[in-house]
Amino acid sequence: AQSVAQPEDQVNVAEGNPLTVKCTYSVSGNPYLFWYVQYPNRGLQFLLKYITGDNLVKGSYGFEAEFNKSQTSFHLKKPSALVSDSALYFCAVRDIGRSQGNLIFGKGTKLSVKP
Amino acid sequence: EAGVVQSPRYKIIEKKQPVAFWCNPISGHNTLYWYRQNLGQGPELLIRYENEEAVDDSQLPKDRFSAERLKGVDSTLKIQPAELGDSAVYLCASSPAGQVYREQYFGPGTRLTVT
C-alpha cells in the first residue's frame, strides 16, 4: 500500500535560517508526491509536486523539495524561513489502482518560525 | 477565480442528531473529494466523485454517512446519526477531470463538534 511518513511532529527554526521538513514514502511503482500547507482555520494549499524529471522541484512561496529515490525521501526545504511560514505541512502521495487520483497524506509537521 | 466554497464553517450538534455539509467546487472541476481530518492527523479520503458518479467510496462509513452530487456540480455530505467520534474537520476538494497528477484545491472545511 502507498504511504508517506513525516517523522517530526514539530520543527522549530529561527527566522532567516534554512528549514527542512522531512517526508519519506513507500510506494508500488513510480511515486507521485505532493506538499501542502495548512494555515489555522483554513484549507490545505498546494505548494509543489514531483511527477517526473528533475529531482529538485520548486514551488510556491520560495519552497522547494528534493526527491531522492535511493532514500525514498521528498524533503521540503526553504533557504531562509519567515515567521509567516509557520503552519502545518503535509506530505502526500498519489494512490494507485482503482483509487488512482486519490491522495494519501502524512500526519503533518508543525513548523514554528521564531523572530 | 473563486475557490472551493464550503458551508457551514462550524457546526455543533448533539450526538444522534443529523448534520449536513455543502460544497461547491471550482467552476469546471469535474472531480470532487470529501475528506475527514481528525485533530493532529492528515486528511483521509471519504469519497471521490467524477461528475455525478461516486467512483471511490470505499472509505465512507455507509451505515451513517451518505453523499450526493446530483448535477455533477455541488455536493452534500450527510451524517445520520452523528456520534462523538465524528468530531473532525470535513474538507472538500476539487480538481480537473482526467488529470490524476493535477493538484487538488481545498475548501476551508467545516469543523464539526459532536457533544
PDB file of C-alpha atoms in Angstrom:
ATOM      1  CA  ALA A   1       0.000   0.000   0.000  1.00  0.00           C
ATOM      2  CA  GLN A   2       1.087   3.562  -0.672  1.00  0.00           C
ATOM      3  CA  SER A   3       2.094   5.589   2.358  1.00  0.00           C
ATOM      4  CA  VAL A   4       4.091   8.587   3.493  1.00  0.00           C
ATOM      5  CA  ALA A   5       5.703   9.245   6.840  1.00  0.00           C
ATOM      6  CA  GLN A   6       6.558  12.569   8.427  1.00  0.00           C
ATOM      7  CA  PRO A   7       8.879  11.668  11.284  1.00  0.00           C
ATOM      8  CA  GLU A   8       8.768  15.035  13.039  1.00  0.00           C
ATOM      9  CA  ASP A   9       5.672  16.333  14.776  1.00  0.00           C
ATOM     10  CA  GLN A  10       7.213  19.799  15.048  1.00  0.00           C
ATOM     11  CA  VAL A  11      10.133  21.701  13.563  1.00  0.00           C
ATOM     12  CA  ASN A  12      11.412  24.891  15.168  1.00  0.00           C
ATOM     13  CA  VAL A  13      13.502  27.348  13.173  1.00  0.00           C
ATOM     14  CA  ALA A  14      14.753  30.885  13.688  1.00  0.00           C
ATOM     15  CA  GLU A  15      13.710  33.443  11.111  1.00  0.00           C
ATOM     16  CA  GLY A  16      16.283  33.764   8.356  1.00  0.00           C
ATOM     17  CA  ASN A  17      17.654  30.255   8.869  1.00  0.00           C
ATOM     18  CA  PRO A  18      17.134  27.438   6.383  1.00  0.00           C
ATOM     19  CA  LEU A  19      14.350  24.980   7.101  1.00  0.00           C
ATOM     20  CA  THR A  20      13.748  21.343   6.245  1.00  0.00           C
ATOM     21  CA  VAL A  21      10.550  19.369   6.788  1.00  0.00           C
ATOM     22  CA  LYS A  22      11.088  15.655   6.262  1.00  0.00           C
ATOM     23  CA  CYS A  23       8.974  13.147   4.356  1.00  0.00           C
ATOM     24  CA  THR A  24       9.651   9.552   3.387  1.00  0.00           C
ATOM     25  CA  TYR A  25       7.458   7.432   1.179  1.00  0.00           C
ATOM     26  CA  SER A  26       6.622   3.816   0.424  1.00  0.00           C
ATOM     27  CA  VAL A  27       5.043   3.099  -2.959  1.00  0.00           C
ATOM     28  CA  SER A  28       4.489   0.451  -5.572  1.00  0.00           C
ATOM     29  CA  GLY A  29       5.738   1.818  -8.840  1.00  0.00           C
ATOM     30  CA  ASN A  30       6.624   5.416  -9.586  1.00  0.00           C
ATOM     31  CA  PRO A  31       5.977   7.881  -6.776  1.00  0.00           C
ATOM     32  CA  TYR A  32       3.900  10.983  -7.379  1.00  0.00           C
ATOM     33  CA  LEU A  33       4.472  13.238  -4.377  1.00  0.00           C
ATOM     34  CA  PHE A  34       2.942  16.467  -3.143  1.00  0.00           C
ATOM     35  CA  TRP A  35       3.422  19.043  -0.404  1.00  0.00           C
ATOM     36  CA  TYR A  36       0.540  21.070   1.039  1.00  0.00           C
ATOM     37  CA  VAL A  37       0.441  23.759   3.732  1.00  0.00           C
ATOM     38  CA  GLN A  38      -2.414  24.430   6.130  1.00  0.00           C
ATOM     39  CA  TYR A  39      -2.819  27.707   7.996  1.00  0.00           C
ATOM     40  CA  PRO A  40      -5.101  27.865  11.069  1.00  0.00           C
ATOM     41  CA  ASN A  41      -8.794  27.529  10.240  1.00  0.00           C
ATOM     42  CA  ARG A  42      -8.075  27.262   6.536  1.00  0.00           C
ATOM     43  CA  GLY A  43      -7.996  24.505   3.965  1.00  0.00           C
ATOM     44  CA  LEU A  44      -4.875  22.992   2.516  1.00  0.00           C
ATOM     45  CA  GLN A  45      -2.925  24.949  -0.073  1.00  0.00           C
ATOM     46  CA  PHE A  46      -0.807  23.265  -2.725  1.00  0.00           C
ATOM     47  CA  LEU A  47       2.926  24.052  -2.569  1.00  0.00           C
ATOM     48  CA  LEU A  48       4.605  21.747  -5.091  1.00  0.00           C
ATOM     49  CA  LYS A  49       4.676  18.283  -6.605  1.00  0.00           C
ATOM     50  CA  TYR A  50       7.057  15.737  -8.076  1.00  0.00           C
ATOM     51  CA  ILE A  51       5.818  13.708 -11.017  1.00  0.00           C
ATOM     52  CA  THR A  52       8.953  13.073 -13.043  1.00  0.00           C
ATOM     53  CA  GLY A  53      12.081  14.876 -14.208  1.00  0.00           C
ATOM     54  CA  ASP A  54      14.409  16.993 -12.093  1.00  0.00           C
ATOM     55  CA  ASN A  55      14.881  15.825  -8.552  1.00  0.00           C
ATOM     56  CA  LEU A  56      14.749  19.414  -7.247  1.00  0.00           C
ATOM     57  CA  VAL A  57      11.236  20.791  -7.525  1.00  0.00           C
ATOM     58  CA  LYS A  58      10.485  24.474  -6.992  1.00  0.00           C
ATOM     59  CA  GLY A  59       7.134  25.615  -5.692  1.00  0.00           C
ATOM     60  CA  SER A  60       5.179  28.457  -4.172  1.00  0.00           C
ATOM     61  CA  TYR A  61       6.419  30.983  -1.578  1.00  0.00           C
ATOM     62  CA  GLY A  62      10.074  30.112  -2.154  1.00  0.00           C
ATOM     63  CA  PHE A  63       9.727  26.473  -1.130  1.00  0.00           C
ATOM     64  CA  GLU A  64      11.457  23.626  -2.892  1.00  0.00           C
ATOM     65  CA  ALA A  65      11.659  19.889  -2.379  1.00  0.00           C
ATOM     66  CA  GLU A  66      14.293  17.320  -3.191  1.00  0.00           C
ATOM     67  CA  PHE A  67      13.241  13.921  -4.471  1.00  0.00           C
ATOM     68  CA  ASN A  68      15.688  11.178  -3.504  1.00  0.00           C
ATOM     69  CA  LYS A  69      14.825   7.776  -4.920  1.00  0.00           C
ATOM     70  CA  SER A  70      17.545   5.831  -3.123  1.00  0.00           C
ATOM     71  CA  GLN A  71      16.474   7.212   0.262  1.00  0.00           C
ATOM     72  CA  THR A  72      12.767   7.232  -0.647  1.00  0.00           C
ATOM     73  CA  SER A  73      12.535  10.780   0.610  1.00  0.00           C
ATOM     74  CA  PHE A  74      10.899  14.009  -0.509  1.00  0.00           C
ATOM     75  CA  HIS A  75      12.029  16.653   1.970  1.00  0.00           C
ATOM     76  CA  LEU A  76      10.622  20.183   1.847  1.00  0.00           C
ATOM     77  CA  LYS A  77      13.143  22.999   2.083  1.00  0.00           C
ATOM     78  CA  LYS A  78      13.447  26.755   2.118  1.00  0.00           C
ATOM     79  CA  PRO A  79      16.735  28.693   2.216  1.00  0.00           C
ATOM     80  CA  SER A  80      15.517  31.429   4.553  1.00  0.00           C
ATOM     81  CA  ALA A  81      12.486  30.945   6.820  1.00  0.00           C
ATOM     82  CA  LEU A  82       9.911  33.646   7.509  1.00  0.00           C
ATOM     83  CA  VAL A  83       7.689  33.956  10.577  1.00  0.00           C
ATOM     84  CA  SER A  84       4.739  33.781   8.173  1.00  0.00           C
ATOM     85  CA  ASP A  85       5.844  30.269   7.140  1.00  0.00           C
ATOM     86  CA  SER A  86       4.617  28.985  10.500  1.00  0.00           C
ATOM     87  CA  ALA A  87       1.892  26.467   9.684  1.00  0.00           C
ATOM     88  CA  LEU A  88       1.122  22.770   9.310  1.00  0.00           C
ATOM     89  CA  TYR A  89       2.817  20.998   6.411  1.00  0.00           C
ATOM     90  CA  PHE A  90       1.542  17.805   4.853  1.00  0.00           C
ATOM     91  CA  CYS A  91       3.308  15.435   2.514  1.00  0.00           C
ATOM     92  CA  ALA A  92       1.094  13.291   0.272  1.00  0.00           C
ATOM     93  CA  VAL A  93       1.420  10.507  -2.292  1.00  0.00           C
ATOM     94  CA  ARG A  94      -0.945   9.623  -5.087  1.00  0.00           C
ATOM     95  CA  ASP A  95      -2.781   6.335  -4.642  1.00  0.00           C
ATOM     96  CA  ILE A  96      -2.794   3.663  -7.315  1.00  0.00           C
ATOM     97  CA  GLY A  97      -5.189   1.249  -8.940  1.00  0.00           C
ATOM     98  CA  ARG A  98      -8.883   1.883  -8.539  1.00  0.00           C
ATOM     99  CA  SER A  99      -8.110   4.747  -6.160  1.00  0.00           C
ATOM    100  CA  GLN A 100      -5.823   6.416  -8.667  1.00  0.00           C
ATOM    101  CA  GLY A 101      -6.055  10.145  -8.249  1.00  0.00           C
ATOM    102  CA  ASN A 102      -6.699   9.992  -4.518  1.00  0.00           C
ATOM    103  CA  LEU A 103      -4.076  11.434  -2.210  1.00  0.00           C
ATOM    104  CA  ILE A 104      -2.748   9.701   0.892  1.00  0.00           C
ATOM    105  CA  PHE A 105      -1.498  12.225   3.434  1.00  0.00           C
ATOM    106  CA  GLY A 106       1.060  12.060   6.192  1.00  0.00           C
ATOM    107  CA  LYS A 107       0.075  13.146   9.680  1.00  0.00           C
ATOM    108  CA  GLY A 108       1.623  16.560   9.243  1.00  0.00           C
ATOM    109  CA  THR A 109       4.513  18.545  10.688  1.00  0.00           C
ATOM    110  CA  LYS A 110       4.013  21.783  12.564  1.00  0.00           C
ATOM    111  CA  LEU A 111       6.568  24.372  11.535  1.00  0.00           C
ATOM    112  CA  SER A 112       7.259  27.153  14.009  1.00  0.00           C
ATOM    113  CA  VAL A 113       9.455  30.052  12.878  1.00  0.00           C
ATOM    114  CA  LYS A 114      10.506  32.412  15.661  1.00  0.00           C
ATOM    115  CA  PRO A 115      11.667  36.007  15.102  1.00  0.00           C
TER     116      PRO A 115
ATOM    117  CA  GLU B   1     -11.303  32.576  -9.868  1.00  0.00           C
ATOM    118  CA  ALA B   2     -13.442  31.637  -6.883  1.00  0.00           C
ATOM    119  CA  GLY B   3     -12.128  28.829  -4.748  1.00  0.00           C
ATOM    120  CA  VAL B   4     -13.895  25.836  -3.274  1.00  0.00           C
ATOM    121  CA  VAL B   5     -16.782  27.002  -1.104  1.00  0.00           C
ATOM    122  CA  GLN B   6     -17.988  25.090   1.931  1.00  0.00           C
ATOM    123  CA  SER B   7     -20.749  25.736   4.433  1.00  0.00           C
ATOM    124  CA  PRO B   8     -21.251  25.901   7.271  1.00  0.00           C
ATOM    125  CA  ARG B   9     -17.782  26.697   8.597  1.00  0.00           C
ATOM    126  CA  TYR B  10     -18.625  25.465  12.072  1.00  0.00           C
ATOM    127  CA  LYS B  11     -21.314  23.160  13.406  1.00  0.00           C
ATOM    128  CA  ILE B  12     -22.049  21.975  16.924  1.00  0.00           C
ATOM    129  CA  ILE B  13     -24.633  19.236  17.393  1.00  0.00           C
ATOM    130  CA  GLU B  14     -25.612  16.686  19.990  1.00  0.00           C
ATOM    131  CA  LYS B  15     -24.920  13.029  19.349  1.00  0.00           C
ATOM    132  CA  LYS B  16     -27.599  11.140  17.458  1.00  0.00           C
ATOM    133  CA  GLN B  17     -28.598  14.294  15.574  1.00  0.00           C
ATOM    134  CA  PRO B  18     -28.239  14.563  11.782  1.00  0.00           C
ATOM    135  CA  VAL B  19     -25.899  17.027  10.107  1.00  0.00           C
ATOM    136  CA  ALA B  20     -25.160  18.025   6.522  1.00  0.00           C
ATOM    137  CA  PHE B  21     -22.248  19.778   4.860  1.00  0.00           C
ATOM    138  CA  TRP B  22     -22.326  21.516   1.499  1.00  0.00           C
ATOM    139  CA  CYS B  23     -19.561  22.045  -1.029  1.00  0.00           C
ATOM    140  CA  ASN B  24     -19.342  23.990  -4.268  1.00  0.00           C
ATOM    141  CA  PRO B  25     -16.198  23.151  -6.249  1.00  0.00           C
ATOM    142  CA  ILE B  26     -14.202  25.386  -8.542  1.00  0.00           C
ATOM    143  CA  SER B  27     -16.070  26.001 -11.780  1.00  0.00           C
ATOM    144  CA  GLY B  28     -15.150  23.424 -14.398  1.00  0.00           C
ATOM    145  CA  HIS B  29     -13.674  20.937 -11.947  1.00  0.00           C
ATOM    146  CA  ASN B  30     -15.344  17.609 -12.569  1.00  0.00           C
ATOM    147  CA  THR B  31     -13.655  15.721  -9.748  1.00  0.00           C
ATOM    148  CA  LEU B  32     -14.805  16.341  -6.192  1.00  0.00           C
ATOM    149  CA  TYR B  33     -13.420  14.848  -2.971  1.00  0.00           C
ATOM    150  CA  TRP B  34     -14.644  14.741   0.597  1.00  0.00           C
ATOM    151  CA  TYR B  35     -12.002  14.257   3.296  1.00  0.00           C
ATOM    152  CA  ARG B  36     -12.170  13.954   7.050  1.00  0.00           C
ATOM    153  CA  GLN B  37      -9.348  15.433   9.115  1.00  0.00           C
ATOM    154  CA  ASN B  38      -9.108  14.372  12.734  1.00  0.00           C
ATOM    155  CA  LEU B  39      -7.202  16.508  15.201  1.00  0.00           C
ATOM    156  CA  GLY B  40      -3.463  16.116  14.734  1.00  0.00           C
ATOM    157  CA  GLN B  41      -3.823  13.996  11.621  1.00  0.00           C
ATOM    158  CA  GLY B  42      -3.705  14.410   7.869  1.00  0.00           C
ATOM    159  CA  PRO B  43      -6.880  14.355   5.764  1.00  0.00           C
ATOM    160  CA  GLU B  44      -8.351  10.949   4.934  1.00  0.00           C
ATOM    161  CA  LEU B  45     -10.496  10.445   1.861  1.00  0.00           C
ATOM    162  CA  LEU B  46     -14.155   9.600   2.386  1.00  0.00           C
ATOM    163  CA  ILE B  47     -15.450   9.689  -1.177  1.00  0.00           C
ATOM    164  CA  ARG B  48     -14.440  10.821  -4.653  1.00  0.00           C
ATOM    165  CA  TYR B  49     -16.812  11.857  -7.440  1.00  0.00           C
ATOM    166  CA  GLU B  50     -16.181  12.058 -11.159  1.00  0.00           C
ATOM    167  CA  ASN B  51     -19.097  14.226 -12.303  1.00  0.00           C
ATOM    168  CA  GLU B  52     -22.172  12.615 -10.718  1.00  0.00           C
ATOM    169  CA  GLU B  53     -20.582   9.216 -10.178  1.00  0.00           C
ATOM    170  CA  ALA B  54     -19.062   8.169  -6.870  1.00  0.00           C
ATOM    171  CA  VAL B  55     -16.015   6.338  -8.209  1.00  0.00           C
ATOM    172  CA  ASP B  56     -14.413   5.615  -4.846  1.00  0.00           C
ATOM    173  CA  ASP B  57     -16.489   5.407  -1.664  1.00  0.00           C
ATOM    174  CA  SER B  58     -14.560   2.561  -0.092  1.00  0.00           C
ATOM    175  CA  GLN B  59     -13.675   4.635   2.990  1.00  0.00           C
ATOM    176  CA  LEU B  60     -17.151   6.063   3.551  1.00  0.00           C
ATOM    177  CA  PRO B  61     -18.884   4.570   6.632  1.00  0.00           C
ATOM    178  CA  LYS B  62     -22.072   3.774   4.821  1.00  0.00           C
ATOM    179  CA  ASP B  63     -24.113   2.911   7.879  1.00  0.00           C
ATOM    180  CA  ARG B  64     -24.318   6.566   8.872  1.00  0.00           C
ATOM    181  CA  PHE B  65     -22.663   8.618   6.131  1.00  0.00           C
ATOM    182  CA  SER B  66     -24.134   9.467   2.754  1.00  0.00           C
ATOM    183  CA  ALA B  67     -23.180  11.824  -0.026  1.00  0.00           C
ATOM    184  CA  GLU B  68     -24.655  13.073  -3.245  1.00  0.00           C
ATOM    185  CA  ARG B  69     -23.658  15.146  -6.226  1.00  0.00           C
ATOM    186  CA  LEU B  70     -26.837  15.160  -8.245  1.00  0.00           C
ATOM    187  CA  LYS B  71     -25.961  17.564 -11.065  1.00  0.00           C
ATOM    188  CA  GLY B  72     -22.249  16.979 -11.096  1.00  0.00           C
ATOM    189  CA  VAL B  73     -21.508  20.342  -9.534  1.00  0.00           C
ATOM    190  CA  ASP B  74     -22.120  20.951  -5.840  1.00  0.00           C
ATOM    191  CA  SER B  75     -22.225  18.154  -3.297  1.00  0.00           C
ATOM    192  CA  THR B  76     -23.693  17.362   0.108  1.00  0.00           C
ATOM    193  CA  LEU B  77     -22.243  15.073   2.763  1.00  0.00           C
ATOM    194  CA  LYS B  78     -24.598  13.875   5.478  1.00  0.00           C
ATOM    195  CA  ILE B  79     -24.155  12.096   8.772  1.00  0.00           C
ATOM    196  CA  GLN B  80     -27.150  10.492  10.447  1.00  0.00           C
ATOM    197  CA  PRO B  81     -26.988   9.883  13.316  1.00  0.00           C
ATOM    198  CA  ALA B  82     -23.821  11.634  14.428  1.00  0.00           C
ATOM    199  CA  GLU B  83     -21.542  10.045  17.015  1.00  0.00           C
ATOM    200  CA  LEU B  84     -18.969  11.622  19.331  1.00  0.00           C
ATOM    201  CA  GLY B  85     -16.173  10.177  17.188  1.00  0.00           C
ATOM    202  CA  ASP B  86     -17.397  12.104  14.162  1.00  0.00           C
ATOM    203  CA  SER B  87     -15.991  15.331  15.588  1.00  0.00           C
ATOM    204  CA  ALA B  88     -13.478  16.449  12.972  1.00  0.00           C
ATOM    205  CA  VAL B  89     -12.925  18.905  10.136  1.00  0.00           C
ATOM    206  CA  TYR B  90     -14.631  17.872   6.909  1.00  0.00           C
ATOM    207  CA  LEU B  91     -12.777  19.121   3.861  1.00  0.00           C
ATOM    208  CA  CYS B  92     -13.981  19.328   0.300  1.00  0.00           C
ATOM    209  CA  ALA B  93     -11.556  19.494  -2.615  1.00  0.00           C
ATOM    210  CA  SER B  94     -11.811  19.589  -6.387  1.00  0.00           C
ATOM    211  CA  SER B  95      -9.605  19.080  -9.413  1.00  0.00           C
ATOM    212  CA  PRO B  96      -9.984  18.980 -13.190  1.00  0.00           C
ATOM    213  CA  ALA B  97     -11.167  15.654 -14.575  1.00  0.00           C
ATOM    214  CA  GLY B  98      -8.894  13.087 -16.154  1.00  0.00           C
ATOM    215  CA  GLN B  99      -5.680  14.532 -14.792  1.00  0.00           C
ATOM    216  CA  VAL B 100      -4.608  12.357 -11.899  1.00  0.00           C
ATOM    217  CA  TYR B 101      -1.370  14.284 -11.444  1.00  0.00           C
ATOM    218  CA  ARG B 102      -3.067  17.604 -11.003  1.00  0.00           C
ATOM    219  CA  GLU B 103      -3.120  19.107  -7.545  1.00  0.00           C
ATOM    220  CA  GLN B 104      -6.327  19.279  -5.604  1.00  0.00           C
ATOM    221  CA  TYR B 105      -7.818  22.564  -4.435  1.00  0.00           C
ATOM    222  CA  PHE B 106      -9.252  22.560  -0.947  1.00  0.00           C
ATOM    223  CA  GLY B 107     -12.038  24.494   0.675  1.00  0.00           C
ATOM    224  CA  PRO B 108     -11.733  25.943   4.190  1.00  0.00           C
ATOM    225  CA  GLY B 109     -13.530  22.986   5.752  1.00  0.00           C
ATOM    226  CA  THR B 110     -16.399  22.510   8.186  1.00  0.00           C
ATOM    227  CA  ARG B 111     -15.414  21.966  11.786  1.00  0.00           C
ATOM    228  CA  LEU B 112     -17.931  19.575  13.368  1.00  0.00           C
ATOM    229  CA  THR B 113     -18.226  19.189  17.125  1.00  0.00           C
ATOM    230  CA  VAL B 114     -20.490  16.447  18.428  1.00  0.00           C
ATOM    231  CA  THR B 115     -21.391  16.759  22.120  1.00  0.00           C
TER     232      THR B 115
END
